[in-house]
Tab-separated table of C-alpha atoms and ligand atoms in Angstrom:
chain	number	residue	atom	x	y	z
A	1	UNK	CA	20.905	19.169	-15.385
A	2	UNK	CA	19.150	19.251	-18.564
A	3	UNK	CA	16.915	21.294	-19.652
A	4	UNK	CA	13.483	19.474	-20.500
A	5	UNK	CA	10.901	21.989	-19.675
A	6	UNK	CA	10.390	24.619	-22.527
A	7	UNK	CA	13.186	23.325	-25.161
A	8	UNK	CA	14.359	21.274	-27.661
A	9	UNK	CA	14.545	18.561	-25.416
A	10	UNK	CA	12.782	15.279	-26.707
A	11	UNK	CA	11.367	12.081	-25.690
A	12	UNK	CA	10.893	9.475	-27.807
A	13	UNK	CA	8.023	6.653	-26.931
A	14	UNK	CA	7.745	3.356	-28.197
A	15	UNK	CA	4.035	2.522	-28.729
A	16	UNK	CA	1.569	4.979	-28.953
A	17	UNK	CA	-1.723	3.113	-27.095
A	18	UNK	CA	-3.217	4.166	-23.760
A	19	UNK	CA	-0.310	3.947	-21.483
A	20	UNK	CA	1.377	6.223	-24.292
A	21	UNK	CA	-1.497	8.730	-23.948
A	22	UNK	CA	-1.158	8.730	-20.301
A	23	UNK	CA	1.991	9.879	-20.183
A	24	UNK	CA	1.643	12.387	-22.596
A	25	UNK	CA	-0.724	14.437	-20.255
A	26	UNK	CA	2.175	14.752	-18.268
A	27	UNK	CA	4.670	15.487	-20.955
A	28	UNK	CA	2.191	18.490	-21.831
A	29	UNK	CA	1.639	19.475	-18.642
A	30	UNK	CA	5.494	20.181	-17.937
A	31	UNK	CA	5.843	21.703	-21.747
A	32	UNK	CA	8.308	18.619	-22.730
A	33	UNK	CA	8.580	17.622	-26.628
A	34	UNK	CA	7.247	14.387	-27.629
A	35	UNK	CA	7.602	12.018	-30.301
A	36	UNK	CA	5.724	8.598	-31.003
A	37	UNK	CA	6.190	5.635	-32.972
A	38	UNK	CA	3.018	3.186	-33.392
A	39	UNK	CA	2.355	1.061	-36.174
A	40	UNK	CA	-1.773	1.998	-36.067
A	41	UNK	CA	-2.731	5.472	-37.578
A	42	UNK	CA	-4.828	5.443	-35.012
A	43	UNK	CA	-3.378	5.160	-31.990
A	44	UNK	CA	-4.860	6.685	-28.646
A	45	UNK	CA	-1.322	9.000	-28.722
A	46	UNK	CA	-1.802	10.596	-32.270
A	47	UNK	CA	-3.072	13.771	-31.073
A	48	UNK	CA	-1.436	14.533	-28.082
A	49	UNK	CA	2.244	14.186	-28.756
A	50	UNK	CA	4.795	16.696	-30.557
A	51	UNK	CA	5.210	14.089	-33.383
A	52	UNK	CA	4.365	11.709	-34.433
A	53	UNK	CA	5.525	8.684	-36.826
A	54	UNK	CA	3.907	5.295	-38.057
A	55	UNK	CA	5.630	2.419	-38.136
A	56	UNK	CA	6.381	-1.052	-36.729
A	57	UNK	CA	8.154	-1.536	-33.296
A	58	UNK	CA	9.542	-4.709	-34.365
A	59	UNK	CA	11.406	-3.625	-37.313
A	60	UNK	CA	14.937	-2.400	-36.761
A	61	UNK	CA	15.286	-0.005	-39.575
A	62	UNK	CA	12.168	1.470	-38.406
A	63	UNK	CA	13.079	2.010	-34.573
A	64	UNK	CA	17.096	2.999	-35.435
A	65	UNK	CA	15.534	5.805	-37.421
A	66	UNK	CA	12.983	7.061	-35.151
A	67	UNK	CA	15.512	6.917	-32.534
A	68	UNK	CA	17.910	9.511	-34.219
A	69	UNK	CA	17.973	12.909	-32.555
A	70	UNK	CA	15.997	11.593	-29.796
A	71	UNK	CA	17.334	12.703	-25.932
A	72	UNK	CA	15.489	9.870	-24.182
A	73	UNK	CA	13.764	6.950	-25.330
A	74	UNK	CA	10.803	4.988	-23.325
A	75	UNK	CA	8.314	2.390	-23.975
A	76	UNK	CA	5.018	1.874	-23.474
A	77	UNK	CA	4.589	-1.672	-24.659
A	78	UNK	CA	7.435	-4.487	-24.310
A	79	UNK	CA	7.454	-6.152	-27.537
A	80	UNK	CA	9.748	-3.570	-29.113
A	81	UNK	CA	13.077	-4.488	-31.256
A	82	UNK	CA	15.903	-5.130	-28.551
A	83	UNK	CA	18.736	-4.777	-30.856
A	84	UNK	CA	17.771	-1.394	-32.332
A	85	UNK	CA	17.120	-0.200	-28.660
A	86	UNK	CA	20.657	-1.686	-28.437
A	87	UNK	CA	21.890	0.240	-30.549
A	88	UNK	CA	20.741	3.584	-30.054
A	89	UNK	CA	22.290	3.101	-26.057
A	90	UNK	CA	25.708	2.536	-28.156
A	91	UNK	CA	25.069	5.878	-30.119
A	92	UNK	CA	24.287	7.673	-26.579
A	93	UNK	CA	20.392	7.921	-26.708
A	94	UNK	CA	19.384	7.356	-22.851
A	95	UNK	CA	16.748	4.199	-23.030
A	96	UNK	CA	15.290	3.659	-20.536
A	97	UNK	CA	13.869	1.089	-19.202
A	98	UNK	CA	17.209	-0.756	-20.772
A	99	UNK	CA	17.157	-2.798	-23.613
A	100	UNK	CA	19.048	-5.641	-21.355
A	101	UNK	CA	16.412	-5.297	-18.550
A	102	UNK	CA	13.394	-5.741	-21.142
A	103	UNK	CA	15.312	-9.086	-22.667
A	104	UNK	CA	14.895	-10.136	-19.194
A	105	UNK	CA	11.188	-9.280	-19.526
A	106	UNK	CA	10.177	-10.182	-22.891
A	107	UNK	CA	11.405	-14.536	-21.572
A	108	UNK	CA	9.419	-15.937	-18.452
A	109	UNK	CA	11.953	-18.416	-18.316
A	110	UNK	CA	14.546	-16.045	-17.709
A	111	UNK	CA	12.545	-14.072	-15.477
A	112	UNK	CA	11.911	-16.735	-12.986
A	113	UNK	CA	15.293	-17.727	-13.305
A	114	UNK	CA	16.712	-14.411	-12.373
A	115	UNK	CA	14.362	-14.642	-9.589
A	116	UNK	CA	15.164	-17.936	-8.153
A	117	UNK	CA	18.907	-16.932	-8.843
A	118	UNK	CA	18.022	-13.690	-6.651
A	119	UNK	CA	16.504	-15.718	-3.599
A	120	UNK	CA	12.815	-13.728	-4.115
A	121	UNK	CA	10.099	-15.933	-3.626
A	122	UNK	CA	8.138	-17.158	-5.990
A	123	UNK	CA	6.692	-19.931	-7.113
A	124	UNK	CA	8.629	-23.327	-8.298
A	125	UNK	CA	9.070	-23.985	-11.587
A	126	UNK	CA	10.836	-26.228	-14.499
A	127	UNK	CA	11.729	-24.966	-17.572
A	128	UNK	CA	10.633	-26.871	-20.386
A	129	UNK	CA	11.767	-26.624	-24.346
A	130	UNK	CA	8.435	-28.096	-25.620
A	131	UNK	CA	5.334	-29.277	-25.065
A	132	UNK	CA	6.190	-32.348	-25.746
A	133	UNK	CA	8.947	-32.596	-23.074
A	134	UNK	CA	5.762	-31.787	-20.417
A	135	UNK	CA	3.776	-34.369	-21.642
A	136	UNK	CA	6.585	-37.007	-21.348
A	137	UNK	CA	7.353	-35.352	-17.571
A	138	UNK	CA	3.794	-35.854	-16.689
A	139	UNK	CA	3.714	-39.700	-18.471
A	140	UNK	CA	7.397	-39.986	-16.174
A	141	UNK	CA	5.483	-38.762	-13.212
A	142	UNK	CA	7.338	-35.501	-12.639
A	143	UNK	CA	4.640	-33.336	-12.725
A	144	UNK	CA	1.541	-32.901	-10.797
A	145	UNK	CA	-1.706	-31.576	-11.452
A	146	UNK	CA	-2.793	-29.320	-11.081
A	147	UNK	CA	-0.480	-27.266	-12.115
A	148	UNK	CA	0.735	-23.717	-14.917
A	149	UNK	CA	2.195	-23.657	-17.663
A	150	UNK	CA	3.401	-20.331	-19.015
A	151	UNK	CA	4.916	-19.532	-22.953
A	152	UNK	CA	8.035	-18.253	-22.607
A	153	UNK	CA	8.270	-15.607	-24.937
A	154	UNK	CA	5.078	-14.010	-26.850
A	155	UNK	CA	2.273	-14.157	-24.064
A	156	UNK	CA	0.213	-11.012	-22.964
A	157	UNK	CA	-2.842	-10.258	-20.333
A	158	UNK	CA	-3.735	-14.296	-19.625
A	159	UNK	CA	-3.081	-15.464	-23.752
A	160	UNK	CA	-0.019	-18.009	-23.221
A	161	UNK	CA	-0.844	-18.938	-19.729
A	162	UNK	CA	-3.137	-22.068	-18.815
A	163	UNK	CA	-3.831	-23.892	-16.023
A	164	UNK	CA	-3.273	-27.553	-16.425
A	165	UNK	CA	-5.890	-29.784	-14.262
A	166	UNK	CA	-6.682	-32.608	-16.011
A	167	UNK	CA	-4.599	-34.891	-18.973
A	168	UNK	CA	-6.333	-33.856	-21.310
A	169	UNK	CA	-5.291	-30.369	-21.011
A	170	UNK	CA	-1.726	-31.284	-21.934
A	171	UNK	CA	-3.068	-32.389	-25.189
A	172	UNK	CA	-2.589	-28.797	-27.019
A	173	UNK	CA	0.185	-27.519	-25.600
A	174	UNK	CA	2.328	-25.837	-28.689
A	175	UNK	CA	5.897	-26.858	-29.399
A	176	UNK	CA	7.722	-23.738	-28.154
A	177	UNK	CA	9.551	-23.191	-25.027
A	178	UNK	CA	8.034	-23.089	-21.827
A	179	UNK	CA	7.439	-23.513	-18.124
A	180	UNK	CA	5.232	-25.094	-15.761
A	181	UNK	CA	4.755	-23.424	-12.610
A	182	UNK	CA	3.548	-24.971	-8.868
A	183	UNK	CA	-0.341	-23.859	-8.995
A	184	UNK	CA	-0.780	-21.328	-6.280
A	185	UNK	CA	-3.832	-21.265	-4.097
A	186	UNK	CA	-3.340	-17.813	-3.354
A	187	UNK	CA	-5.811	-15.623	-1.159
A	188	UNK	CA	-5.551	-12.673	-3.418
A	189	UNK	CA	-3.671	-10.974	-5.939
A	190	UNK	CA	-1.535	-7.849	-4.857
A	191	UNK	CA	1.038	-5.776	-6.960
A	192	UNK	CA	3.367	-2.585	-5.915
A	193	UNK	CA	4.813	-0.107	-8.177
A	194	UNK	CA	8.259	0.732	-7.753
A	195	UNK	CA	10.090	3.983	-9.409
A	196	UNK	CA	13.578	3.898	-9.883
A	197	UNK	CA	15.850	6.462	-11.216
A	198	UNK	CA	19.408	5.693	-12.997
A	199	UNK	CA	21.043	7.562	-10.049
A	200	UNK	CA	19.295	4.492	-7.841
A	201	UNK	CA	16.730	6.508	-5.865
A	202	UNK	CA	13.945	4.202	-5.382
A	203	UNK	CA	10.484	4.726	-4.007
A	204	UNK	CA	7.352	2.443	-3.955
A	205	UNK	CA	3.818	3.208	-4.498
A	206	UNK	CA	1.457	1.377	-2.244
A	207	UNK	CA	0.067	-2.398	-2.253
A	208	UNK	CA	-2.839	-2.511	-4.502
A	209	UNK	CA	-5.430	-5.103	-4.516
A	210	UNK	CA	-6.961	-6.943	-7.726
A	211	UNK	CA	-10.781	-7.945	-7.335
A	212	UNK	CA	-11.349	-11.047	-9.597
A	213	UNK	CA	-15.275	-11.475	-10.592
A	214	UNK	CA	-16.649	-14.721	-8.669
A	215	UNK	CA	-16.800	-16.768	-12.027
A	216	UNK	CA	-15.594	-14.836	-15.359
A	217	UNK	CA	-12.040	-15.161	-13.613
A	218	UNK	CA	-11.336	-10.947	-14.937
A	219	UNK	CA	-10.090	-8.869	-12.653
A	220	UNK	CA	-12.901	-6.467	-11.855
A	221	UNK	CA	-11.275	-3.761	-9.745
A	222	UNK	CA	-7.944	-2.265	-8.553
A	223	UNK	CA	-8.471	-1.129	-4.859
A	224	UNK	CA	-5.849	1.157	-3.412
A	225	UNK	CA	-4.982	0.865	-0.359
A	226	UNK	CA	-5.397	-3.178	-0.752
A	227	UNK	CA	-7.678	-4.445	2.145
A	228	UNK	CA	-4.873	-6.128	3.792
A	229	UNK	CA	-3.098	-5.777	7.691
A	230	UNK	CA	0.097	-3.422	7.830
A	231	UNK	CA	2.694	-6.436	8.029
A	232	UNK	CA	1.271	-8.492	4.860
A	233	UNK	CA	1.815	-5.116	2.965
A	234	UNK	CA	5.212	-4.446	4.106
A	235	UNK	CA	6.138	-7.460	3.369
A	236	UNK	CA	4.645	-6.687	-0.118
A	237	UNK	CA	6.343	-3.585	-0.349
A	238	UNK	CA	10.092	-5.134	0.761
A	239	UNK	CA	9.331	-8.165	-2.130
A	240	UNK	CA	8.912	-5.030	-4.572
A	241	UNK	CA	11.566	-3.366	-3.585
A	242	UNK	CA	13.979	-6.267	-3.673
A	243	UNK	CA	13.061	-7.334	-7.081
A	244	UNK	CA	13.812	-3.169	-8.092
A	245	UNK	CA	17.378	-3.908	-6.273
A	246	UNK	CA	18.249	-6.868	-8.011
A	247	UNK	CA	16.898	-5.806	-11.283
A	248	UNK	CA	18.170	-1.960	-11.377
A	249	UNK	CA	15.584	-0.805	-13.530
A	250	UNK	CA	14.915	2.955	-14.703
A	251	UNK	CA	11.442	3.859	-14.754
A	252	UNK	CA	8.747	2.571	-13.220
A	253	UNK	CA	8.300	-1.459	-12.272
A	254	UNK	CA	5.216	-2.910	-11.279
A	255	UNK	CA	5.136	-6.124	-9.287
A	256	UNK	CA	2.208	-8.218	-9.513
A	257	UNK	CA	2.386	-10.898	-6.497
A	258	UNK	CA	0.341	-13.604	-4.843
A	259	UNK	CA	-0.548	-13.616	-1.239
A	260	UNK	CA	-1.064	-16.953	0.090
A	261	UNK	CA	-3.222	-18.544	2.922
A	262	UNK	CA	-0.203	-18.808	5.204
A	263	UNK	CA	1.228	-15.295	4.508
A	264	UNK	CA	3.594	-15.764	2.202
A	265	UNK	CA	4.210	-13.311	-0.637
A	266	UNK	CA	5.125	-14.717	-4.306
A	267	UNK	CA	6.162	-12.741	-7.113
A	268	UNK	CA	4.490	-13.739	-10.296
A	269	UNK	CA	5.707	-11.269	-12.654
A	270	UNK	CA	6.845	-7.927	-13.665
A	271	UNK	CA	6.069	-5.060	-15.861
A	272	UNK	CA	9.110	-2.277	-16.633
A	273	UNK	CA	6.570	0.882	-17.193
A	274	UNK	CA	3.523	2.127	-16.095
A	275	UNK	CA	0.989	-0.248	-15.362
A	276	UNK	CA	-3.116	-1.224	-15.369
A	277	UNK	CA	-2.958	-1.348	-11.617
A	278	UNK	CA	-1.555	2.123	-10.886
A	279	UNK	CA	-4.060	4.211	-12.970
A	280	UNK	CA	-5.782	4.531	-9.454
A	281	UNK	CA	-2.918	6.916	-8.769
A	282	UNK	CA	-3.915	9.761	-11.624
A	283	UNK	CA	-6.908	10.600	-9.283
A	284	UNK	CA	-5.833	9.205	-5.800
A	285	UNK	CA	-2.031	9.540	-5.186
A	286	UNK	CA	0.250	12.746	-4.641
A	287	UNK	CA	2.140	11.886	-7.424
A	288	UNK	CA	0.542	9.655	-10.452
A	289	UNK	CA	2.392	6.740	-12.369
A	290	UNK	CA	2.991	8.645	-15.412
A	291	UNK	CA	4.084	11.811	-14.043
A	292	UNK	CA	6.290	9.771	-11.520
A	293	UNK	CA	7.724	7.911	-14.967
A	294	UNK	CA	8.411	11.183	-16.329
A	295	UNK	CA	10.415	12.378	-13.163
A	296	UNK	CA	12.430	8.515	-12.701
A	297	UNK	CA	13.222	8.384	-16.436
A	298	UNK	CA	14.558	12.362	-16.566
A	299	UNK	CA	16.611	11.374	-12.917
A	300	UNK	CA	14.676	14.325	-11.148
A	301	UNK	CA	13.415	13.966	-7.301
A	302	UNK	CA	10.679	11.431	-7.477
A	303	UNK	CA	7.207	12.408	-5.847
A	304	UNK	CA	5.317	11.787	-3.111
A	305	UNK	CA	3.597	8.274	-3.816
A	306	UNK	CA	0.934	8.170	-1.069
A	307	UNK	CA	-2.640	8.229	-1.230
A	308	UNK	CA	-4.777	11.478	-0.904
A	309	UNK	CA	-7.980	9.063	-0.791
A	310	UNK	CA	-8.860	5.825	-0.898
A	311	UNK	CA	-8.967	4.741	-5.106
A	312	UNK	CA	-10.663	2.024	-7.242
A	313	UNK	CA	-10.127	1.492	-10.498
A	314	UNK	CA	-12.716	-0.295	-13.061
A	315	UNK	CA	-11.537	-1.036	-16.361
A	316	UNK	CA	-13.479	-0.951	-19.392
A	317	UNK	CA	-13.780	-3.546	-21.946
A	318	UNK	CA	-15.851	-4.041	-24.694
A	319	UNK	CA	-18.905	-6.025	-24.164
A	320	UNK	CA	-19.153	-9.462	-25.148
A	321	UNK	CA	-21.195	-9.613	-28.934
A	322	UNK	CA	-19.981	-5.815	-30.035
A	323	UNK	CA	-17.858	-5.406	-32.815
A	324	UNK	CA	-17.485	-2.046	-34.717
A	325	UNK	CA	-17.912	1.812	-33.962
A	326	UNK	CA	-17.505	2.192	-29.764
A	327	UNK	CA	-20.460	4.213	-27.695
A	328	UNK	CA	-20.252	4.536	-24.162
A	329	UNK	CA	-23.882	4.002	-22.994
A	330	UNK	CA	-24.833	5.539	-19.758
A	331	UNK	CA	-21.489	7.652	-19.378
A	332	UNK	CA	-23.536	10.391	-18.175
A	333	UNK	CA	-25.397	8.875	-15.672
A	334	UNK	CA	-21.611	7.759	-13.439
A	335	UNK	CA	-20.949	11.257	-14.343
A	336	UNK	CA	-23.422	11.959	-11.229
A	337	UNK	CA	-21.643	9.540	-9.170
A	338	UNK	CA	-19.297	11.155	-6.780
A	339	UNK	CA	-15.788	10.697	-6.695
A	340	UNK	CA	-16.095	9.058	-10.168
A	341	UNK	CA	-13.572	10.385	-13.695
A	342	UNK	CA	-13.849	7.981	-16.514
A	343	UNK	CA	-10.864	7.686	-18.790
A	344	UNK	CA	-11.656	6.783	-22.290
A	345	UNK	CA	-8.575	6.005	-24.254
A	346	UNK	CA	-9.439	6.558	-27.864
A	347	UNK	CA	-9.692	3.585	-29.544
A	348	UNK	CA	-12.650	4.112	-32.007
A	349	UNK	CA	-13.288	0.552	-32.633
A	350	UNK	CA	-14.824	-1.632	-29.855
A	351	UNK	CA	-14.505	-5.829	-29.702
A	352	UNK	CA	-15.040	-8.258	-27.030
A	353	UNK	CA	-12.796	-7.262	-23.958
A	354	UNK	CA	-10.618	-4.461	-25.571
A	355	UNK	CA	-9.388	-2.771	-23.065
A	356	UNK	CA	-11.252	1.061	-24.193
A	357	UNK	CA	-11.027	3.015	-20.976
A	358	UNK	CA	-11.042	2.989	-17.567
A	359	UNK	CA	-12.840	4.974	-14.607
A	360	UNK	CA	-11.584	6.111	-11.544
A	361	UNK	CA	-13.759	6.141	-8.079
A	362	UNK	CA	-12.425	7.588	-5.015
A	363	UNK	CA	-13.744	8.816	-2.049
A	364	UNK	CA	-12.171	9.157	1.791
A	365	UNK	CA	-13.906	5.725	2.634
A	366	UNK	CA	-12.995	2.584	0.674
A	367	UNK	CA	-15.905	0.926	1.884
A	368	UNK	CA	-18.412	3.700	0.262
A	369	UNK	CA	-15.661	3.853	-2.949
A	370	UNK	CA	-16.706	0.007	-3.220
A	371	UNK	CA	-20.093	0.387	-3.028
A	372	UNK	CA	-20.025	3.383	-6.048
A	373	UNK	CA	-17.367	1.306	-8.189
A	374	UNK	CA	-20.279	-1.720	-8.316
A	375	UNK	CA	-22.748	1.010	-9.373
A	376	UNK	CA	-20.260	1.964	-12.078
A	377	UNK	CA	-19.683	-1.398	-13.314
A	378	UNK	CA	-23.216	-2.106	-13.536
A	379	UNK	CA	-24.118	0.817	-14.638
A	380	UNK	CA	-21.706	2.004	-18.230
A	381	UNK	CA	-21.782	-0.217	-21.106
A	382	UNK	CA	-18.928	-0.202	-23.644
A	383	UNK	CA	-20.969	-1.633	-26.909
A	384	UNK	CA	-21.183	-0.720	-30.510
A	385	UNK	CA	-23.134	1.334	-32.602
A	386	UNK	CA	-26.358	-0.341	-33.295
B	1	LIG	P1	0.024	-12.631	-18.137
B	1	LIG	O1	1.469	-12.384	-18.440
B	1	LIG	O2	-0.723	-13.095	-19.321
B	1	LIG	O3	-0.632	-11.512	-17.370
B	1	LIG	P2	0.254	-14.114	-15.633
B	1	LIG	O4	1.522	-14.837	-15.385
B	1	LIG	O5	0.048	-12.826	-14.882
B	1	LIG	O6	0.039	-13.909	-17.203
B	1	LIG	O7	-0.964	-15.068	-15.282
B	1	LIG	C1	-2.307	-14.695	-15.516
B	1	LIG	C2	-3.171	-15.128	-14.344
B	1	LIG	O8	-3.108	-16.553	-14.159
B	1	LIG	C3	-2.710	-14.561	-13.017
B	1	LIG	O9	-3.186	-13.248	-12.825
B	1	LIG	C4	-3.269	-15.579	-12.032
B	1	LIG	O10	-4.638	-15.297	-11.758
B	1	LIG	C5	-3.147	-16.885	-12.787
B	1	LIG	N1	-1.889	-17.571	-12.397
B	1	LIG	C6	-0.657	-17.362	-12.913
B	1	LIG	N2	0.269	-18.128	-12.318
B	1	LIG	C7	-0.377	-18.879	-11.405
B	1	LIG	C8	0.017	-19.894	-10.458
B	1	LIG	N3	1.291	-20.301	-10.363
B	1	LIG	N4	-0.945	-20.431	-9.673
B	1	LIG	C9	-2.239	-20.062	-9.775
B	1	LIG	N5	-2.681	-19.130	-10.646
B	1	LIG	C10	-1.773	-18.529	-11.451
């Protein structure tokens, strides 16, 4: 085995925002070299790693050259550039996820393909080229409303997705490839984690439950364990774990799925790396995401991935009307919540709905963890300095 703890050994990371930060706490808690590449000199990783560079993710140059005398190369953001990442596999730098199964990611189109190719359920679809083609489907009377269409290439958290309901919202629909998706009346939103290493040891977190708010249509909390019977979340689990099979990742992959009315589970997409809804874990689980990451991507025994106690998670977001230099008002006061750790990720500038932090609430009931993570939301404020 190599040696990782303690030596030369290094990690590269793509992206250098909170998921990068994350993971570093692990990387320094097992003494493992670090270096970063983010195109902000500020990103949330700055401090924490070994090294770190600035530059863009995109650019090949860029990435080829940060990736010389790296041992192992992950990513904390998709949008990276494939054929450098390509590249550096050729010259014998272990990436991992692999560039091939984040090409898969970075097209929706392909993704569902690979799905429907796969026989995991989701929901049906038709691939479109542009958004003219939809229009002339719906004039032909091939599509009904309502119904989802989804950018192929270039969306991230809800920006490139819309639901269609009426005519008129076909009207804008940009001239780039595409595809419109059945509209799903699901009962709730679930998603499992599942940690593969390249030796094909594979272990899944449990089902986790997104909260939406009654009308801002955000997803308010994470609950872990999801408030669901056993068989719905085996089920949930199997999906996961099918999707890891057919895709042979490295790494973590989350898998965010729809549970419908009659019990069905659909996958609606995936993520290759740690994810939002597994931050309950850092607090909660035996083993957290980013620690579990460390040990899939370095093919050591993965951990335990059950709960120690029942875990929400609350992100937080900048409020709506503050632009400029963050404050957290009222941090203190869910300090003297129990079971509560807030997260704050280090951006110093706050906007509408940036994702700044997070906080963590767990407690042995989920019913009483509910209860406090309301009091939390209601309670910290994410604004700017007047
Ligand atoms: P993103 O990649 O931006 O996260 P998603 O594909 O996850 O986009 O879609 C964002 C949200 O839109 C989902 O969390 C879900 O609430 C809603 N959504 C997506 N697909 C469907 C669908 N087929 N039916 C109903 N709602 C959907």
């Amino acid at each position: 085995m190599d040696r990782f703890f303690s030596s030369d050994f290094t990690l590269g990371i793509l992206g250098g925002g909170q998921l990068g930060k994350m993971l570093l706490t692990e990387t320094q808690k097992w003494d493992i070299k670090t270096h970063v590449l983010d195109p902000s000199d500020q990103a949330p990783c700055k401090t924490g790693c070994t090294q770190f560079t600035q530059g863009s993710l995109m650019d090949y140059d860029t990435v080829m050259a940060f990736g010389q005398n790296l041992d192992v190369l992950t990513i904390e953001i998709e949008g990276v550039n494939l054929d450098a990442l390509t590249d550096l596999e050729r010259q014998g730098v272990k990436t991992y996820p692999r560039a091939e199964t984040l090409r898969f990611i970075q097209d929706k189109g392909i993704q569902k393909s690979f799905y429907a190719q796969h026989d995991i359920p989701t929901a049906p679809f038709v691939l479109f080229d542009h958004g003219d083609d939809v229009r002339e489907a719906y004039k032909a009377g091939d599509l009904q409303l309502p119904c989802v269409w989804k950018i192929c290439r270039g969306g991230y958290d809800g920006k490139g997705v819309q639901i269609l309901r009426k005519p008129e919202d076909l009207q804008d629909l940009p001239q780039a490839p595409c595809l419109i998706e059945e509209f799903v009346p699901f009962e709730l939103e679930l998603a499992v984690i599942v940690a593969r290493t390249p030796s094909g040891k594979a272990i899944s977190y449990p089902v986790v439950e997104m909260e939406f708010h009654p009308e801002a249509n955000q997803v308010e909390y994470v609950l872990c364990p999801a408030r669901i019977d056993q068989s719905l979340a085996k089920k949930a689990q199997e999906v996961a774990l099918k999707v890891s099979r057919a895709l042979k990742h490295q790494g973590l992959l989350a898998v965010e799925l729809f549970a419908t009315s009659t019990g069905d589970i659909l996958v609606n997409e995936v993520a290759p790396r740690p994810h939002n809804s597994g931050h309950y874990s850092i607090e909660a689980a035996h083993t957290n995401q980013f620690e579990q990451h460390l040990r899939a991507i370095l093919d050591l025994p993965l951990g335990a991935t059950d709960s120690k106690l029942a875990g929400i998670m609350v992100n937080l977001v900048g409020k709506e009307g503050h632009q400029g230099p963050v404050f957290y008002e009222h941090l203190e006061k869910i300090l003297e919540m129990p079971g509560v750790t807030p997260h704050i990720y280090g951006k110093k500038q706050t906007r509408p709905f940036r994702k700044m932090g997070h906080v963590t609430i767990v407690h042995n009931d989920m019913a009483q963890a509910r209860v406090v993570a309301e009091q939390v939301k209601n309670t910290i404020n994410v604004i700017s300095i007047p």
